[in-house]
């Protein structure tokens, strides 16, 4: 329909391919360097014998439970993507969307941020159909929906936290929520901004219409809730597995906020950021740094295990 025609228009004015390739390579090396620096600092400060003790005491069944939850979260995420993609004319089955999602996750292990594998997902969905921009739109809409619910999860965590949270945690959560609200509120303003071309304004209007459709948003939002609930349970299982005395309600704050940090385009697959963020958010609860690092490393291993399925 008209929405698909609008969203499938190619973007123009993106600069020369040579310049874009150079910029991408520079950013790639910067991300690798940032990850290396963060991991080096963590390694230098860590008592590895204490981390080894945490791993030695791991209840393996809890790790497998976390991996199982991770798989279920990926399936729910694939279903969320399928719902938006079907609205844009893609008729692939849920198993196909699951396959594309696991493949994207596999490549995310070595690509920038947590969403590096999205390029592969778009590529597989588009195939040779000539609907590249519709494929990009489907992933973008899925990510926006997931991001809004991720921030909402952190807000719920602040409200139900069983311990008094430091001001910087409360401020970072509500600050993120305010930024998200401003971002969503700016879309109607941008669609009237005369400096944007008519095509761009029409595309923003199409995005806004899809994001406001109750019929379209109901099930994807439910899938996002399941995804982020599974994310909380994954870290809770791992924490229980190494004997951490962290209330499950606190993970509603920790998981979304560390996940948001990992979305920053400053590292490869969030490496270094994940570990530093986990330590930072567990310090107010008096969790030992070695235990927090062990939890972060276990979190990473679950992602590797599930991503390997995509390989």
Backbone as numpy.savetxt, mean C-alpha at the origin, in Angstrom:
# Nx Ny Nz CAx CAy CAz Cx Cy Cz
-18.67 3.10 -22.61 -19.49 4.30 -22.61 -18.64 5.54 -22.61
-19.25 6.73 -22.43 -18.52 8.00 -22.44 -17.39 8.05 -21.42
-17.61 7.49 -20.20 -16.57 7.51 -19.17 -15.33 6.76 -19.65
-15.54 5.59 -20.25 -14.40 4.80 -20.74 -13.67 5.55 -21.85
-14.42 6.23 -22.73 -13.78 6.99 -23.81 -12.93 8.12 -23.25
-13.45 8.79 -22.24 -12.72 9.91 -21.63 -11.44 9.41 -20.96
-11.55 8.35 -20.14 -10.40 7.87 -19.39 -9.35 7.22 -20.28
-9.74 6.78 -21.47 -8.79 6.10 -22.35 -8.01 7.06 -23.22
-8.28 8.37 -23.11 -7.50 9.34 -23.88 -6.07 9.38 -23.35
-5.08 9.36 -24.22 -3.69 9.38 -23.75 -3.33 10.71 -23.12
-2.44 10.66 -22.15 -1.92 11.88 -21.53 -0.88 12.50 -22.44
-0.89 13.82 -22.51 0.06 14.52 -23.36 0.90 15.45 -22.52
1.99 15.93 -23.11 2.83 16.90 -22.42 3.61 16.32 -21.27
4.06 15.04 -21.40 4.77 14.39 -20.30 6.28 14.46 -20.46
6.77 15.24 -21.42 8.21 15.34 -21.59 8.74 14.30 -22.55
10.01 14.44 -22.92 10.61 13.52 -23.88 10.93 12.20 -23.23
10.88 11.07 -24.01 11.20 9.75 -23.45 12.60 9.70 -22.87
13.57 10.34 -23.53 14.96 10.31 -23.05 15.07 10.95 -21.67
14.47 12.14 -21.54 14.51 12.84 -20.26 13.80 12.03 -19.18
12.65 11.44 -19.52 11.92 10.64 -18.54 12.74 9.44 -18.08
13.44 8.78 -19.02 14.27 7.63 -18.66 15.41 8.03 -17.74
16.04 9.16 -18.04 17.13 9.64 -17.19 16.63 9.95 -15.79
15.48 10.66 -15.71 14.90 11.00 -14.41 14.56 9.75 -13.63
13.99 8.74 -14.32 13.63 7.50 -13.64 14.86 6.81 -13.08
15.94 6.75 -13.88 17.16 6.09 -13.42 17.75 6.80 -12.21
17.73 8.15 -12.24 18.25 8.91 -11.10 17.44 8.60 -9.85
16.09 8.62 -9.99 15.23 8.33 -8.83 15.45 6.91 -8.33
15.65 5.97 -9.27 15.87 4.57 -8.88 17.11 4.45 -8.02
18.21 5.08 -8.43 19.45 4.98 -7.67 19.34 5.69 -6.32
18.57 6.78 -6.30 18.36 7.47 -5.02 17.61 6.56 -4.04
16.59 5.85 -4.54 15.82 4.95 -3.68 16.68 3.80 -3.17
17.51 3.26 -4.05 18.42 2.18 -3.63 19.36 2.70 -2.55
19.88 3.93 -2.74 20.80 4.51 -1.77 20.11 4.75 -0.43
18.87 5.27 -0.47 18.14 5.51 0.78 17.91 4.21 1.53
17.47 3.16 0.80 17.27 1.86 1.45 18.57 1.35 2.06
19.67 1.50 1.32 20.96 1.02 1.82 21.39 1.78 3.08
21.19 3.09 3.07 21.58 3.91 4.23 20.73 3.52 5.45
19.41 3.42 5.26 18.53 3.07 6.38 18.86 1.70 6.95
19.07 0.72 6.06 19.39 -0.63 6.52 20.75 -0.68 7.21
21.71 0.13 6.72 23.03 0.18 7.36 22.93 0.76 8.76
22.18 1.85 8.90 22.00 2.47 10.22 21.32 1.49 11.18
20.30 0.79 10.68 19.61 -0.18 11.52 20.54 -1.30 11.93
21.33 -1.80 10.98 22.27 -2.89 11.26 23.32 -2.46 12.28
23.77 -1.21 12.17 24.81 -0.70 13.07 24.28 -0.57 14.50
23.01 -0.20 14.64 22.44 0.02 15.98 21.87 -1.23 16.62
21.76 -2.32 15.86 21.02 -3.48 16.34 21.90 -4.48 17.06
21.38 -5.01 18.14 22.00 -6.14 18.82 21.47 -7.42 18.16
22.23 -7.94 17.21 21.72 -9.03 16.40 21.53 -10.32 17.19
22.27 -10.46 18.27 22.08 -11.65 19.11 20.68 -11.64 19.73
20.18 -10.43 20.10 18.85 -10.32 20.67 17.78 -10.59 19.61
18.02 -10.10 18.39 17.08 -10.37 17.30 17.02 -11.88 17.02
18.19 -12.52 17.05 18.24 -13.97 16.82 17.44 -14.72 17.88
17.48 -14.24 19.12 16.69 -14.88 20.19 15.20 -14.77 19.91
14.80 -13.62 19.38 13.38 -13.44 19.05 12.95 -14.44 17.98
13.80 -14.61 16.96 13.48 -15.56 15.89 13.47 -16.99 16.43
14.38 -17.28 17.35 14.47 -18.65 17.89 13.20 -19.02 18.67
12.56 -18.00 19.25 11.35 -18.26 20.04 10.06 -18.16 19.23
10.20 -17.96 17.92 9.02 -17.78 17.06 8.14 -19.02 17.05
6.84 -18.81 17.22 5.87 -19.89 17.05 5.54 -19.97 15.57
6.04 -21.01 14.92 5.97 -21.11 13.46 4.52 -21.11 12.97
3.63 -21.70 13.75 2.23 -21.77 13.30 1.62 -20.37 13.16
2.10 -19.41 13.99 1.59 -18.05 13.89 2.11 -17.38 12.61
3.34 -17.72 12.22 3.87 -17.18 10.97 3.07 -17.71 9.78
2.75 -18.99 9.79 1.94 -19.55 8.70 0.54 -18.96 8.69
0.00 -18.68 9.87 -1.31 -18.02 9.94 -1.24 -16.64 9.31
-0.14 -15.92 9.55 0.05 -14.59 8.96 0.14 -14.68 7.44
0.86 -15.69 6.94 0.98 -15.87 5.49 -0.39 -16.17 4.88
-1.18 -17.02 5.56 -2.52 -17.33 5.07 -3.40 -16.09 5.00
-3.31 -15.24 6.03 -4.07 -13.99 6.02 -3.60 -13.07 4.90
-2.31 -13.09 4.63 -1.76 -12.26 3.55 -2.34 -12.70 2.20
-2.44 -14.01 1.99 -3.02 -14.53 0.75 -4.47 -14.09 0.62
-5.24 -14.21 1.71 -6.64 -13.79 1.68 -6.76 -12.30 1.40
-5.84 -11.50 1.96 -5.86 -10.06 1.72 -5.60 -9.76 0.24
-4.69 -10.51 -0.39 -4.41 -10.31 -1.81 -5.61 -10.67 -2.68
-6.33 -11.70 -2.29 -7.52 -12.09 -3.05 -8.59 -11.00 -2.94
-8.79 -10.47 -1.72 -9.75 -9.39 -1.53 -9.33 -8.15 -2.31
-8.03 -7.87 -2.34 -7.52 -6.73 -3.10 -7.75 -6.92 -4.59
-7.55 -8.16 -5.07 -7.79 -8.45 -6.48 -9.27 -8.27 -6.83
-10.15 -8.68 -5.93 -11.59 -8.50 -6.16 -11.93 -7.02 -6.21
-11.34 -6.23 -5.35 -11.57 -4.78 -5.36 -11.17 -4.19 -6.71
-10.00 -4.61 -7.20 -9.51 -4.14 -8.50 -10.45 -4.59 -9.62
-10.91 -5.84 -9.55 -11.80 -6.37 -10.58 -13.08 -5.55 -10.70
-13.62 -5.10 -9.57 -14.87 -4.35 -9.58 -14.71 -3.04 -10.35
-13.60 -2.33 -10.11 -13.37 -1.10 -10.85 -13.06 -1.38 -12.32
-12.28 -2.43 -12.58 -11.91 -2.76 -13.95 -13.13 -3.18 -14.77
-14.04 -3.94 -14.16 -15.26 -4.35 -14.88 -16.08 -3.13 -15.28
-16.10 -2.12 -14.42 -16.83 -0.90 -14.74 -16.23 -0.20 -15.97
-14.94 -0.44 -16.21 -14.24 0.18 -17.34 -14.14 -0.75 -18.55
-14.83 -1.89 -18.49 -14.92 -2.73 -19.67 -14.03 -3.95 -19.70
-13.27 -4.24 -18.64 -12.42 -5.42 -18.59 -13.22 -6.59 -18.02
-13.26 -7.70 -18.73 -14.11 -8.83 -18.36 -13.34 -10.03 -17.81
-12.08 -9.87 -17.44 -11.31 -10.98 -16.91 -11.95 -11.52 -15.63
-11.70 -12.79 -15.36 -12.27 -13.43 -14.18 -11.46 -13.10 -12.93
-12.04 -13.40 -11.76 -11.32 -13.15 -10.50 -10.00 -13.92 -10.44
-9.94 -15.22 -10.84 -8.64 -15.89 -10.85 -7.59 -15.18 -11.69
-8.00 -14.56 -12.82 -7.04 -13.82 -13.62 -6.56 -12.58 -12.90
-7.48 -11.86 -12.25 -7.06 -10.68 -11.49 -6.17 -11.08 -10.32
-6.46 -12.22 -9.70 -5.59 -12.72 -8.62 -4.19 -13.01 -9.15
-4.13 -13.64 -10.32 -2.83 -13.96 -10.92 -2.04 -12.68 -11.20
-2.70 -11.69 -11.80 -2.02 -10.42 -12.08 -1.54 -9.75 -10.79
-2.36 -9.85 -9.72 -2.00 -9.22 -8.45 -0.79 -9.89 -7.82
-0.75 -11.23 -7.87 0.40 -11.93 -7.29 1.66 -11.68 -8.11
1.52 -11.58 -9.43 2.68 -11.27 -10.27 3.20 -9.88 -9.94
2.27 -8.92 -9.80 2.67 -7.57 -9.43 3.37 -7.54 -8.09
2.87 -8.33 -7.13 3.49 -8.38 -5.81 4.90 -8.96 -5.89
5.08 -9.95 -6.77 6.40 -10.54 -6.95 7.40 -9.49 -7.41
7.01 -8.68 -8.40 7.92 -7.66 -8.90 8.06 -6.49 -7.92
7.06 -6.30 -7.05 7.16 -5.24 -6.04 8.31 -5.49 -5.06
8.75 -6.74 -4.97 9.84 -7.06 -4.04 11.12 -6.32 -4.39
11.27 -5.93 -5.68 12.51 -5.26 -6.10 12.24 -3.92 -6.75
11.00 -3.44 -6.70 10.65 -2.18 -7.33 10.35 -1.13 -6.25
10.35 0.18 -6.63 10.17 1.25 -5.65 8.82 1.18 -4.95
8.83 1.45 -3.66 7.67 1.54 -2.77 6.84 0.26 -2.79
5.74 0.27 -2.06 4.86 -0.90 -2.03 4.05 -1.07 -3.31
3.95 -0.02 -4.13 3.10 -0.10 -5.31 3.91 -0.20 -6.60
5.18 -0.57 -6.49 6.01 -0.69 -7.68 5.49 -1.71 -8.67
4.86 -2.77 -8.18 4.34 -3.81 -9.06 3.07 -3.42 -9.80
2.52 -2.24 -9.52 1.30 -1.81 -10.20 1.52 -1.68 -11.70
2.72 -1.31 -12.11 3.01 -1.20 -13.54 2.80 -2.55 -14.23
3.25 -3.62 -13.57 3.07 -4.95 -14.15 1.59 -5.33 -14.19
0.86 -4.96 -13.15 -0.58 -5.25 -13.13 -1.28 -4.56 -14.30
-0.95 -3.29 -14.52 -1.54 -2.56 -15.65 -1.18 -3.21 -16.98
0.07 -3.61 -17.09 0.56 -4.19 -18.35 -0.16 -5.50 -18.66
-0.31 -6.35 -17.65 -1.00 -7.63 -17.85 -2.47 -7.41 -18.17
-3.11 -6.47 -17.47 -4.53 -6.23 -17.71 -4.77 -5.69 -19.11
-3.91 -4.77 -19.53 -4.07 -4.20 -20.87 -3.80 -5.23 -21.96
-2.77 -6.09 -21.75 -2.40 -7.06 -22.78 -2.10 -6.33 -24.08
-2.76 -6.70 -25.15 -2.61 -6.01 -26.42 -3.95 -5.40 -26.85
-4.76 -5.04 -25.86 -6.11 -4.54 -26.17 -6.13 -3.08 -26.58
-5.03 -2.36 -26.35 -5.01 -0.93 -26.67 -5.77 -0.08 -25.67
-6.02 -0.62 -24.48 -6.76 0.12 -23.45 -5.86 0.45 -22.26
-4.65 0.89 -22.57 -3.65 1.13 -21.53 -4.15 2.11 -20.48
-4.77 3.20 -20.91 -5.17 4.23 -19.95 -6.35 3.80 -19.11
-7.19 2.93 -19.65 -8.26 2.37 -18.83 -7.70 1.43 -17.77
-6.66 0.66 -18.15 -6.01 -0.22 -17.18 -5.38 0.59 -16.06
-4.73 1.71 -16.42 -4.14 2.59 -15.42 -5.23 3.17 -14.52
-6.35 3.56 -15.12 -7.45 4.14 -14.35 -8.00 3.14 -13.34
-8.10 1.87 -13.73 -8.65 0.85 -12.82 -7.75 0.68 -11.60
-6.44 0.65 -11.81 -5.50 0.50 -10.69 -5.50 1.77 -9.83
-5.58 2.93 -10.48 -5.59 4.18 -9.73 -6.82 4.26 -8.82
-7.98 3.92 -9.35 -9.21 3.97 -8.55 -9.14 2.98 -7.40
-8.60 1.78 -7.67 -8.45 0.77 -6.62 -7.53 1.26 -5.51
-6.43 1.91 -5.91 -5.47 2.41 -4.92 -6.06 3.55 -4.10
-6.79 4.45 -4.74 -7.40 5.56 -4.00 -8.38 5.03 -2.96
-9.21 4.08 -3.36 -10.16 3.48 -2.43 -9.45 2.84 -1.24
-8.40 2.07 -1.55 -7.65 1.43 -0.47 -6.95 2.41 0.44
-6.42 3.51 -0.14 -5.72 4.51 0.66 -6.66 5.22 1.62
-7.85 5.55 1.15 -8.82 6.23 2.02 -9.19 5.34 3.21
-9.44 4.06 2.94 -9.80 3.15 4.03 -8.60 2.88 4.94
-7.39 2.88 4.39 -6.18 2.72 5.21 -6.07 3.84 6.23
-6.27 5.08 5.78 -6.20 6.22 6.69 -7.35 6.18 7.70
-8.53 5.76 7.24 -9.67 5.63 8.16 -9.38 4.58 9.24
-8.66 3.52 8.87 -8.29 2.49 9.83 -7.40 3.07 10.93
-6.44 3.93 10.53 -5.57 4.57 11.53 -6.38 5.47 12.46
-7.37 6.16 11.91 -8.22 7.03 12.75 -8.99 6.19 13.77
-9.51 5.06 13.32 -10.20 4.16 14.25 -9.24 3.68 15.33
-8.00 3.39 14.92 -7.00 2.94 15.88 -6.74 3.96 16.98
-6.67 5.23 16.59 -6.46 6.29 17.59 -7.62 6.33 18.58
-8.84 6.13 18.07 -10.03 6.22 18.93 -10.15 5.03 19.88
-9.66 3.85 19.46 -9.85 2.65 20.30 -8.57 2.21 21.00
-7.48 2.97 20.81 -6.21 2.57 21.42 -6.35 2.43 22.93
-5.90 1.31 23.50 -6.05 1.08 24.94 -4.99 1.79 25.77
-4.06 2.47 25.14 -3.01 3.20 25.87 -3.03 4.66 25.41
-2.49 5.51 26.24 -2.40 6.92 25.87 -1.31 7.09 24.81
-1.68 7.65 23.68 -0.74 7.79 22.56 0.01 9.10 22.64
1.30 9.09 22.28 2.06 10.35 22.24 1.43 11.33 21.25
1.69 12.60 21.45 1.08 13.64 20.62 1.46 13.47 19.15
2.71 13.00 18.89 3.15 12.93 17.49 2.44 11.83 16.73
2.02 10.78 17.42 1.25 9.73 16.75 -0.14 10.24 16.43
-0.80 10.83 17.41 -2.15 11.37 17.19 -2.11 12.44 16.10
-1.10 13.31 16.17 -0.99 14.38 15.17 -0.74 13.85 13.77
0.10 12.82 13.65 0.40 12.26 12.33 -0.82 11.58 11.72
-1.62 10.91 12.58 -2.82 10.23 12.07 -3.85 11.24 11.58
-4.18 12.20 12.44 -5.20 13.17 12.03 -4.68 14.10 10.94
-3.37 14.34 10.92 -2.80 15.13 9.83 -2.92 14.42 8.49
-2.69 13.10 8.50 -2.85 12.31 7.28 -4.30 12.32 6.81
-5.21 12.21 7.77 -6.64 12.25 7.43 -7.02 13.60 6.83
-6.48 14.68 7.40 -6.78 16.01 6.88 -6.24 16.18 5.45
-5.03 15.68 5.21 -4.44 15.76 3.86 -5.28 14.98 2.86
-5.75 13.79 3.27 -6.59 12.98 2.38 -7.89 13.71 2.07
-8.49 14.33 3.10 -9.74 15.06 2.89 -9.54 16.25 1.95
-8.43 16.96 2.13 -8.13 18.09 1.24 -7.91 17.61 -0.19
-7.20 16.48 -0.33 -6.95 15.93 -1.66 -8.23 15.56 -2.37
-9.13 14.89 -1.67 -10.41 14.50 -2.28 -11.26 15.74 -2.59
-11.22 16.71 -1.67 -12.02 17.92 -1.88 -11.49 18.76 -3.03
-10.20 18.61 -3.37 -9.61 19.44 -4.43 -9.99 18.96 -5.82
-10.46 17.71 -5.94 -10.79 17.20 -7.28 -11.88 18.02 -7.95
-13.01 18.34 -7.25 -14.01 19.19 -7.90 -13.47 20.57 -8.27
-12.49 21.07 -7.49 -11.90 22.37 -7.80 -11.02 22.26 -9.05
-10.23 21.18 -9.13 -9.33 21.01 -10.27 -10.08 20.87 -11.59
-11.27 20.26 -11.53 -12.00 20.05 -12.79 -12.48 21.38 -13.39
-12.42 22.47 -12.58 -12.78 23.80 -13.09 -11.56 24.68 -13.34
-10.37 24.12 -13.09 -9.14 24.91 -13.21 -8.81 25.10 -14.68
-8.82 26.32 -15.14 -8.68 26.62 -16.57 -7.27 26.33 -17.10
-6.30 26.23 -16.23 -4.94 25.93 -16.71 -4.82 24.48 -17.15
-5.75 23.62 -16.73 -5.78 22.25 -17.22 -6.54 22.21 -18.53
-6.10 21.32 -19.42 -6.79 21.19 -20.70 -8.19 20.64 -20.49
-9.05 20.83 -21.48 -10.41 20.34 -21.40 -10.43 18.82 -21.21
-9.52 18.10 -21.88 -9.46 16.65 -21.75 -9.14 16.24 -20.32
-8.16 16.93 -19.68 -7.81 16.58 -18.31 -8.97 16.84 -17.37
-9.67 17.96 -17.58 -10.81 18.27 -16.72 -11.92 17.24 -16.89
-12.12 16.78 -18.11 -13.14 15.75 -18.35 -12.74 14.43 -17.69
-11.44 14.11 -17.70 -10.99 12.89 -17.05 -11.17 12.98 -15.53
-10.86 14.14 -14.95 -11.09 14.33 -13.52 -12.57 14.21 -13.18
-13.42 14.74 -14.04 -14.86 14.63 -13.82 -15.29 13.17 -13.84
-14.72 12.39 -14.77 -15.05 10.97 -14.85 -14.59 10.22 -13.60
-13.37 10.52 -13.12 -12.88 9.91 -11.90 -13.79 10.25 -10.72
-14.16 11.52 -10.62 -14.99 11.97 -9.51 -16.34 11.26 -9.53
-16.91 11.11 -10.73 -18.19 10.42 -10.84 -18.11 8.99 -10.37
-17.01 8.29 -10.70 -16.86 6.90 -10.27 -16.62 6.81 -8.77
-15.85 7.76 -8.22 -15.56 7.73 -6.79 -16.77 8.09 -5.95
-17.77 8.73 -6.56 -18.96 9.14 -5.81 -20.12 8.18 -6.00
-19.95 7.16 -6.81 -21.06 6.26 -7.10 -21.24 5.25 -5.97
-22.34 5.35 -5.20 -22.56 4.39 -4.11 -22.62 2.95 -4.63
-23.24 2.76 -5.77 -23.34 1.42 -6.33 -21.97 0.82 -6.60
-21.07 1.64 -7.14 -19.74 1.15 -7.48 -18.84 1.01 -6.26
-19.02 1.89 -5.27 -18.08 1.95 -4.15 -18.38 0.96 -3.02
-19.61 0.49 -2.93 -20.01 -0.32 -1.77 -19.13 -1.55 -1.61
-19.07 -2.41 -2.63 -18.30 -3.65 -2.49 -16.79 -3.41 -2.44
-16.22 -2.51 -3.29 -14.78 -2.24 -3.15 -14.39 -1.73 -1.77
-15.25 -0.90 -1.17 -14.95 -0.39 0.17 -14.98 -1.53 1.19
-15.93 -2.44 1.04 -15.98 -3.60 1.92 -14.72 -4.45 1.76
-14.26 -4.63 0.51 -13.03 -5.39 0.26 -11.83 -4.68 0.90
-11.80 -3.35 0.83 -10.70 -2.60 1.45 -10.68 -2.79 2.95
-11.87 -2.81 3.56 -11.95 -3.05 5.01 -11.38 -4.42 5.35
-11.73 -5.44 4.54 -11.19 -6.78 4.77 -9.68 -6.80 4.61
-9.17 -6.11 3.59 -7.72 -6.08 3.34 -6.99 -5.50 4.54
-7.46 -4.38 5.04 -6.74 -3.71 6.13 -6.96 -4.41 7.47
-8.11 -5.02 7.65 -8.31 -5.84 8.84 -7.35 -7.03 8.83
-7.18 -7.65 7.66 -6.22 -8.74 7.53 -4.80 -8.25 7.82
-4.48 -7.03 7.36 -3.15 -6.47 7.63 -2.88 -6.32 9.11
-3.89 -5.88 9.86 -3.76 -5.76 11.31 -3.56 -7.13 11.95
-4.35 -8.10 11.52 -4.27 -9.45 12.08 -2.94 -10.12 11.74
-2.40 -9.80 10.56 -1.09 -10.36 10.17 -0.02 -9.95 11.19
0.03 -8.66 11.49 1.07 -8.20 12.41 0.79 -8.67 13.83
-0.48 -8.75 14.20 -0.83 -9.27 15.53 -0.37 -10.72 15.66
-0.61 -11.54 14.63 -0.16 -12.95 14.66 1.35 -13.02 14.83
2.07 -12.20 14.08 3.53 -12.23 14.17 4.00 -11.75 15.55
3.32 -10.72 16.08 3.67 -10.24 17.41 3.45 -11.31 18.47
2.31 -11.99 18.39 2.04 -13.09 19.32 3.06 -14.19 19.13
3.45 -14.41 17.87 4.41 -15.48 17.57 5.76 -15.29 18.23
6.16 -14.03 18.48 7.45 -13.79 19.15 7.25 -13.30 20.59
6.01 -13.37 21.07 5.75 -13.07 22.47 5.63 -11.60 22.82
5.28 -10.73 21.86 5.11 -9.31 22.17 3.79 -9.07 22.88
3.83 -8.25 23.91 2.63 -7.90 24.66 2.10 -6.56 24.14
1.60 -6.60 22.90 1.06 -5.39 22.26 -0.43 -5.60 22.03
-1.30 -4.73 22.53 -2.74 -4.90 22.32 -3.08 -4.88 20.83
-3.99 -5.73 20.42 -4.35 -5.79 19.01 -4.88 -4.45 18.51
-5.54 -3.69 19.39 -6.08 -2.39 18.97 -4.98 -1.44 18.54
-3.78 -1.58 19.13 -2.69 -0.66 18.76 -2.20 -0.92 17.34
-2.34 -2.14 16.86 -1.92 -2.44 15.50 -2.79 -1.71 14.47
-3.99 -1.27 14.88 -4.83 -0.47 13.98 -4.19 0.89 13.70
-3.28 1.31 14.56 -2.51 2.53 14.33 -1.20 2.21 13.64
-0.48 1.24 14.17 0.87 0.93 13.67 0.86 0.51 12.20
0.01 -0.45 11.85 0.04 -0.99 10.48 -0.27 0.07 9.43
-1.37 0.85 9.57 -1.63 1.87 8.55 -0.54 2.93 8.46
-0.02 3.39 9.60 0.96 4.47 9.56 2.28 4.02 8.97
2.73 2.81 9.32 3.97 2.30 8.72 3.75 2.03 7.23
2.56 1.54 6.88 2.24 1.31 5.46 2.26 2.61 4.68
1.76 3.70 5.27 1.81 5.00 4.61 3.26 5.45 4.40
4.10 5.23 5.40 5.51 5.59 5.25 6.16 4.79 4.13
5.76 3.54 3.99 6.34 2.68 2.96 5.89 3.07 1.56
4.81 3.86 1.45 4.36 4.33 0.15 5.21 5.49 -0.36
5.97 6.12 0.53 6.84 7.23 0.09 7.86 6.71 -0.91
8.06 7.41 -2.03 8.98 6.94 -3.07 10.44 7.19 -2.75
10.88 6.69 -1.60 12.26 6.95 -1.17 13.06 5.67 -0.98
12.44 4.51 -1.19 13.16 3.25 -0.96 12.64 2.19 -1.90
13.29 1.04 -1.89 12.89 -0.09 -2.71 12.04 -1.02 -1.86
10.76 -1.20 -2.26 9.83 -2.06 -1.54 9.72 -1.70 -0.06
9.95 -0.43 0.27 9.83 0.01 1.66 10.92 -0.50 2.57
11.99 -1.09 2.00 13.06 -1.64 2.84 13.78 -0.53 3.60
13.98 -0.75 4.86 14.56 0.26 5.73 13.49 1.12 6.36
12.54 1.59 5.55 11.43 2.39 6.08 10.54 1.53 6.97
10.25 0.31 6.52 9.42 -0.61 7.30 10.04 -0.85 8.68
11.32 -1.16 8.69 11.99 -1.49 9.94 12.06 -0.28 10.88
12.46 0.87 10.32 12.57 2.08 11.15 11.20 2.50 11.66
10.17 2.41 10.81 8.83 2.80 11.22 8.28 1.90 12.31
8.51 0.60 12.19 8.01 -0.34 13.19 8.65 -0.07 14.55
9.96 0.16 14.55 10.66 0.48 15.80 10.11 1.78 16.39
9.92 2.78 15.54 9.45 4.09 16.00 8.08 4.00 16.66
7.15 3.27 16.04 5.78 3.22 16.56 5.62 2.24 17.72
6.60 1.38 17.95 6.52 0.48 19.11 7.27 1.03 20.32
8.09 2.04 20.12 8.82 2.63 21.25 7.89 3.14 22.35
6.77 3.83 22.03 5.90 4.33 23.11 5.33 3.23 23.99
5.30 1.99 23.49 4.77 0.88 24.28 5.89 0.17 25.05
7.10 0.69 24.96 8.22 0.10 25.69 8.73 -1.19 25.08
8.42 -1.45 23.82 8.90 -2.67 23.16 10.37 -2.52 22.84
11.16 -3.54 23.17 12.58 -3.51 22.92 12.86 -3.38 21.42
13.91 -2.63 21.08 14.23 -2.39 19.67 14.48 -3.68 18.91
15.15 -4.64 19.55 15.42 -5.90 18.86 14.13 -6.66 18.57
13.17 -6.61 19.49 11.88 -7.27 19.27 11.10 -6.58 18.15
11.16 -5.24 18.13 10.47 -4.50 17.07 11.07 -4.81 15.70
12.40 -4.91 15.65 13.05 -5.24 14.38 12.70 -6.66 13.94
12.66 -7.58 14.90 12.28 -8.96 14.56 10.88 -8.98 13.97
9.97 -8.18 14.54 8.61 -8.11 14.01 8.61 -7.56 12.59
9.39 -6.51 12.35 9.46 -5.91 11.01 10.03 -6.90 10.00
11.07 -7.63 10.39 11.68 -8.61 9.48 10.69 -9.73 9.17
9.94 -10.18 10.17 8.93 -11.22 9.95 7.83 -10.70 9.02
7.45 -9.45 9.20 6.47 -8.81 8.31 6.96 -8.88 6.86
8.24 -8.58 6.68 8.83 -8.62 5.34 8.84 -10.05 4.78
9.15 -11.03 5.63 9.22 -12.42 5.14 7.85 -12.93 4.69
6.77 -12.47 5.35 5.44 -12.88 4.88 5.17 -12.33 3.49
5.59 -11.09 3.27 5.43 -10.50 1.94 6.23 -11.22 0.88
7.45 -11.63 1.25 8.30 -12.38 0.31 7.66 -13.73 0.00
7.13 -14.41 1.02 6.53 -15.72 0.83 5.32 -15.64 -0.12
4.48 -14.61 0.07 3.31 -14.47 -0.78 3.70 -13.97 -2.17
4.67 -13.03 -2.23 5.14 -12.55 -3.51 5.79 -13.63 -4.35
6.42 -14.60 -3.69 7.07 -15.71 -4.42 6.05 -16.53 -5.20
4.80 -16.54 -4.72 3.75 -17.24 -5.45 3.54 -16.61 -6.83
3.68 -15.30 -6.89 3.58 -14.60 -8.18 4.70 -14.98 -9.12
5.88 -15.26 -8.55 6.98 -15.72 -9.39 6.68 -17.06 -10.04
